[in-house]
Amino acid sequence: METLSIYAPKLITSREYIASGHRACSGCGEVLAMRYVCKALGRNTIISNATGCMEIISTPLPQTAWEVPWIHTLFENASAVASGIECGLKALKRKHGYTREVKVVAMGGDGATADIGLQSLSGAMERGHDFIYVCYDNEAYMNTGIQRSSETPFGASTTTAPSGKASMGQHTWQKNMAAIAAAHEIQYVATSCSSYPFDIMTKVEKAIKIKGPSYIHILSVCPTGWRCPSNSTIKMGRLAVETGIFPMYEIENGKYTLNIDLPKLRPVEDYLKLQGRFRHLDKDNTAEIQEKVLDEYNKVKRLAAGNKAK
Amino acid sequence: MKREDTIEIRWHGRGGQGAVTSAELTALSAIHENKFAQAFPSFGPERRGAPVLAFNRISAEHPIRVRSSVIKPDIVVVLDPGLVTLINVVDGLKPGGWLIVNSTRSIDDLQSEFSGDWKLAVVDASSIARELLRVNIVNTTMLGALIKTTGVINIDSLKEQLEVKFGARAKANLEACRKAFATTVISSIKTGGQKKVRTFAVENLAKWSELPVGCVVTDVGNTKQFCTGDWKAQHPVWNDSKCIKCGICSLFCPEFCISQQKDGYFRANEFYCKGCGICAQECWTQCITMVEEA
C-alpha cells in the first residue's frame, strides 16, 4: 500500500447529508454506501427513495435523517416519481426562470430495483429522463426479515428460500441488473461496492455529469441478513470483489471498463465460508458457484478487453 | 376474549438477542406438556440491536383464539439490562404479576426504581451466559429465571426443546438455564408505594400526529435527537500512541459518529455508536480495541 493512500480518507468532505441517529443495524454496509453516494451528490439533489431498508431506517416518522430534499415513494414507483420531479424542474426552468442545476436521484434496494420497481425504472430509462438510479443491493428483502429477491445469490439460505433436507436455499442465479440497464443503451452504467468509498464517489460524480439516465448498482453488505459478524462488513465487500463474485465495472456508452482487474482471483470459498447463509453448501455446490463466477467474470473481462483492442 | 386461565408473557429484548427464540421455546415446552400455547414477535423492521418485543400465551385448559399482541401481560421478561431505563417495560403489567429482569444491579436497587403491585425477580444472566456460553446471548439463560419464578413450564420439557433447537449446543444452554434457576433473586409484592411517574427519552420526541398534512418533516436531520448509542454491547477505545491519524475509522463508521478531535486524534460519539466494531477491524495500526459495556 502506497503510504500516501493511507491518508486518503482525509480527502473526503466531512459534510454529511444523512444525520446520525438513523436506525440501521449495527455494522450496516448499505447506509455506508448511501453516505458515500450522498457525499458525492452534494446539496443540489432531490432524492426519490423507494420503500426498503434505507427508507425505513432513515425516516422513522416524525423524524428524518435526511438533510437534502427527499421523498418516500413505494416499491414500484421510485423511478416514476423521479421522472416527475425531473419534468417539474424542466417546467420551472422553462416557465419561471429557475436556474439552479439540480440532480434528481432515485434510490432503491435490490427488491425495489430488480423485482417490484423494474417496470418504472425501465420506463424512466427508456424515456431518457435526466436522473441517476442507485441500487443498493444487499441481496434479499432484509428489512422485513430476509426474504429472497431476484438478486439473492445461488445457494443462499433466506427465510423464504430456506436450506434444509429438501432444498439447498436459493436455487436460481442472480438477475444481472447492470446488463439490463445497459440494454436500454443509456450513457452510463456502473457497479460498485460499499467497501470501496472512492470508487462509489468517482462513479457518482461521473453520473452527475451525464445528461440523461444513468444506473449505479452498489453491492451493500448486510451483516444481519448474510449472517456474518457486524465488524466484518468492509472485509466481506472486499472479498466479494477479490473473489470475482461481484466484478466492479463501468459501461460508458456501451464500452466496458473493469475497474479492479486482479491478476489472480481468490477462491469463492474465502467469501462463502464466512457467511451463515452459505453454511450448508457442500463441495459440489461450491464448485458449481466457482464455475459460474469465473464464467461471469470472464464475460465482463472479455467485453472490457474488446474495448481496448478497438 | 381472553380466558381467565390464559397466562400472557411479554419479552423485551434487542434484535439478535433471541427474544423470539425464548418465546418459541417457552411455547414449545408448554405444548410438550399438553398445554395450549402461542409464540410470536411484534411485527416491524428487524434491526440488530434495536428494542424488540415477543409474546407468549399459555393455557392449560383451552385452545387460544386471541391473536393480537399482548397488552396486559401477567409476566414481563427483560433480556437486556439497558432496556429498563429506556422504555416502560412494566406498561400494562397486571397487579400480582411478575417482572423478571436481567441485571447486575441488586434487587433493592431495582425495586427503588420500580414500584407497583407486582413481584420482581433479578438474575445476572449476562454474566452466566458469558461464562457458560461465551456469548452475551441470554435468551436460554433467562428461561431459567422464568421457570424459577413462575413455573409456567417445566425445566425437563424445556430440555427436550433445547436439544431439538440447538443440537450439540443444548448442553451448555441447559447448564446456563439451570444456573439462572439457582441464582435468581425474588422479591415479594411491594404494595402501597407511590407509583413513580417516569418519562422516557422516546416520549420527549415529537409525535407523528403533530406533523403537517402530507407527513412533511421540516426539521431536517432530526434523528440526531435519537440516542442509538444504547444499542451497543461494546464500545471502541483508542490507543493514541499507535494512531497515525489517517481517519479510516471515521470513513468506515456506519453511524458517522467518529470525528477528529482538536488534538488530531479520533473519537466516537458514544451517543450514536452502535458498537459494530468496524473501526477496530479496519484500523491500519490496530490502535482501536472494542471493550464490553459495563
PDB file of N, CA and C in Angstrom, chain A residues 39 43 45 86 92 95 131 146 160 164 166 182 186 188 225 260 263 265 278 309:
ATOM      1  N   LYS A  39     -22.456  12.066  -0.267  1.00  0.00           N
ATOM      2  CA  LYS A  39     -21.300  12.969  -0.203  1.00  0.00           C
ATOM      3  C   LYS A  39     -20.915  13.413  -1.608  1.00  0.00           C
ATOM      4  N   ARG A  43     -25.294  19.031  -2.230  1.00  0.00           N
ATOM      5  CA  ARG A  43     -26.544  19.658  -1.779  1.00  0.00           C
ATOM      6  C   ARG A  43     -27.618  19.724  -2.854  1.00  0.00           C
ATOM      7  N   THR A  45     -29.533  18.301  -4.835  1.00  0.00           N
ATOM      8  CA  THR A  45     -30.027  16.965  -5.146  1.00  0.00           C
ATOM      9  C   THR A  45     -31.457  16.818  -4.634  1.00  0.00           C
ATOM     10  N   GLU A  86     -38.137  15.442 -12.262  1.00  0.00           N
ATOM     11  CA  GLU A  86     -37.227  15.966 -13.292  1.00  0.00           C
ATOM     12  C   GLU A  86     -38.009  16.799 -14.305  1.00  0.00           C
ATOM     13  N   LEU A  92     -40.183  24.320 -14.524  1.00  0.00           N
ATOM     14  CA  LEU A  92     -39.821  25.502 -13.730  1.00  0.00           C
ATOM     15  C   LEU A  92     -38.804  26.360 -14.481  1.00  0.00           C
ATOM     16  N   LYS A  95     -40.635  27.941 -17.653  1.00  0.00           N
ATOM     17  CA  LYS A  95     -41.699  28.921 -17.458  1.00  0.00           C
ATOM     18  C   LYS A  95     -41.369  29.992 -16.421  1.00  0.00           C
ATOM     19  N   PHE A 131     -31.698  11.589 -14.836  1.00  0.00           N
ATOM     20  CA  PHE A 131     -31.641  11.199 -13.422  1.00  0.00           C
ATOM     21  C   PHE A 131     -30.639  10.056 -13.212  1.00  0.00           C
ATOM     22  N   ILE A 146     -35.337 -10.857   5.745  1.00  0.00           N
ATOM     23  CA  ILE A 146     -34.530 -11.724   4.887  1.00  0.00           C
ATOM     24  C   ILE A 146     -35.363 -12.647   4.003  1.00  0.00           C
ATOM     25  N   THR A 160     -37.501 -17.276   3.028  1.00  0.00           N
ATOM     26  CA  THR A 160     -38.459 -17.827   2.068  1.00  0.00           C
ATOM     27  C   THR A 160     -37.807 -18.788   1.075  1.00  0.00           C
ATOM     28  N   GLY A 164     -32.389 -26.844   3.778  1.00  0.00           N
ATOM     29  CA  GLY A 164     -32.825 -27.945   4.638  1.00  0.00           C
ATOM     30  C   GLY A 164     -32.679 -29.248   3.895  1.00  0.00           C
ATOM     31  N   ALA A 166     -34.812 -30.761   1.944  1.00  0.00           N
ATOM     32  CA  ALA A 166     -35.386 -30.790   0.595  1.00  0.00           C
ATOM     33  C   ALA A 166     -34.830 -29.717  -0.330  1.00  0.00           C
ATOM     34  N   ALA A 182     -27.911  -1.598 -19.098  1.00  0.00           N
ATOM     35  CA  ALA A 182     -27.093  -1.315 -20.283  1.00  0.00           C
ATOM     36  C   ALA A 182     -27.867  -1.592 -21.569  1.00  0.00           C
ATOM     37  N   ILE A 186     -28.346   3.302 -22.236  1.00  0.00           N
ATOM     38  CA  ILE A 186     -28.142   4.580 -21.567  1.00  0.00           C
ATOM     39  C   ILE A 186     -26.638   4.859 -21.522  1.00  0.00           C
ATOM     40  N   TYR A 188     -24.513   5.741 -19.102  1.00  0.00           N
ATOM     41  CA  TYR A 188     -23.598   5.343 -18.031  1.00  0.00           C
ATOM     42  C   TYR A 188     -24.222   4.297 -17.110  1.00  0.00           C
ATOM     43  N   GLY A 225     -28.489 -10.021   7.426  1.00  0.00           N
ATOM     44  CA  GLY A 225     -29.072 -10.983   6.504  1.00  0.00           C
ATOM     45  C   GLY A 225     -28.076 -11.995   5.973  1.00  0.00           C
ATOM     46  N   ILE A 260     -11.479  -2.940 -11.192  1.00  0.00           N
ATOM     47  CA  ILE A 260     -10.479  -3.671 -10.419  1.00  0.00           C
ATOM     48  C   ILE A 260     -10.265  -5.000 -11.128  1.00  0.00           C
ATOM     49  N   PRO A 263      -4.950  -9.871 -10.990  1.00  0.00           N
ATOM     50  CA  PRO A 263      -4.231 -10.883 -11.750  1.00  0.00           C
ATOM     51  C   PRO A 263      -4.688 -12.290 -11.379  1.00  0.00           C
ATOM     52  N   LEU A 265      -7.762 -14.308  -9.023  1.00  0.00           N
ATOM     53  CA  LEU A 265      -8.918 -14.211  -8.139  1.00  0.00           C
ATOM     54  C   LEU A 265      -8.768 -15.163  -6.966  1.00  0.00           C
ATOM     55  N   PHE A 278     -24.514 -19.260   3.729  1.00  0.00           N
ATOM     56  CA  PHE A 278     -23.935 -20.266   2.827  1.00  0.00           C
ATOM     57  C   PHE A 278     -23.395 -21.474   3.584  1.00  0.00           C
ATOM     58  N   ALA A 309      -8.955  -3.310 -27.485  1.00  0.00           N
ATOM     59  CA  ALA A 309      -8.467  -3.687 -28.818  1.00  0.00           C
ATOM     60  C   ALA A 309      -8.893  -2.658 -29.862  1.00  0.00           C
TER      61      ALA A 309
END
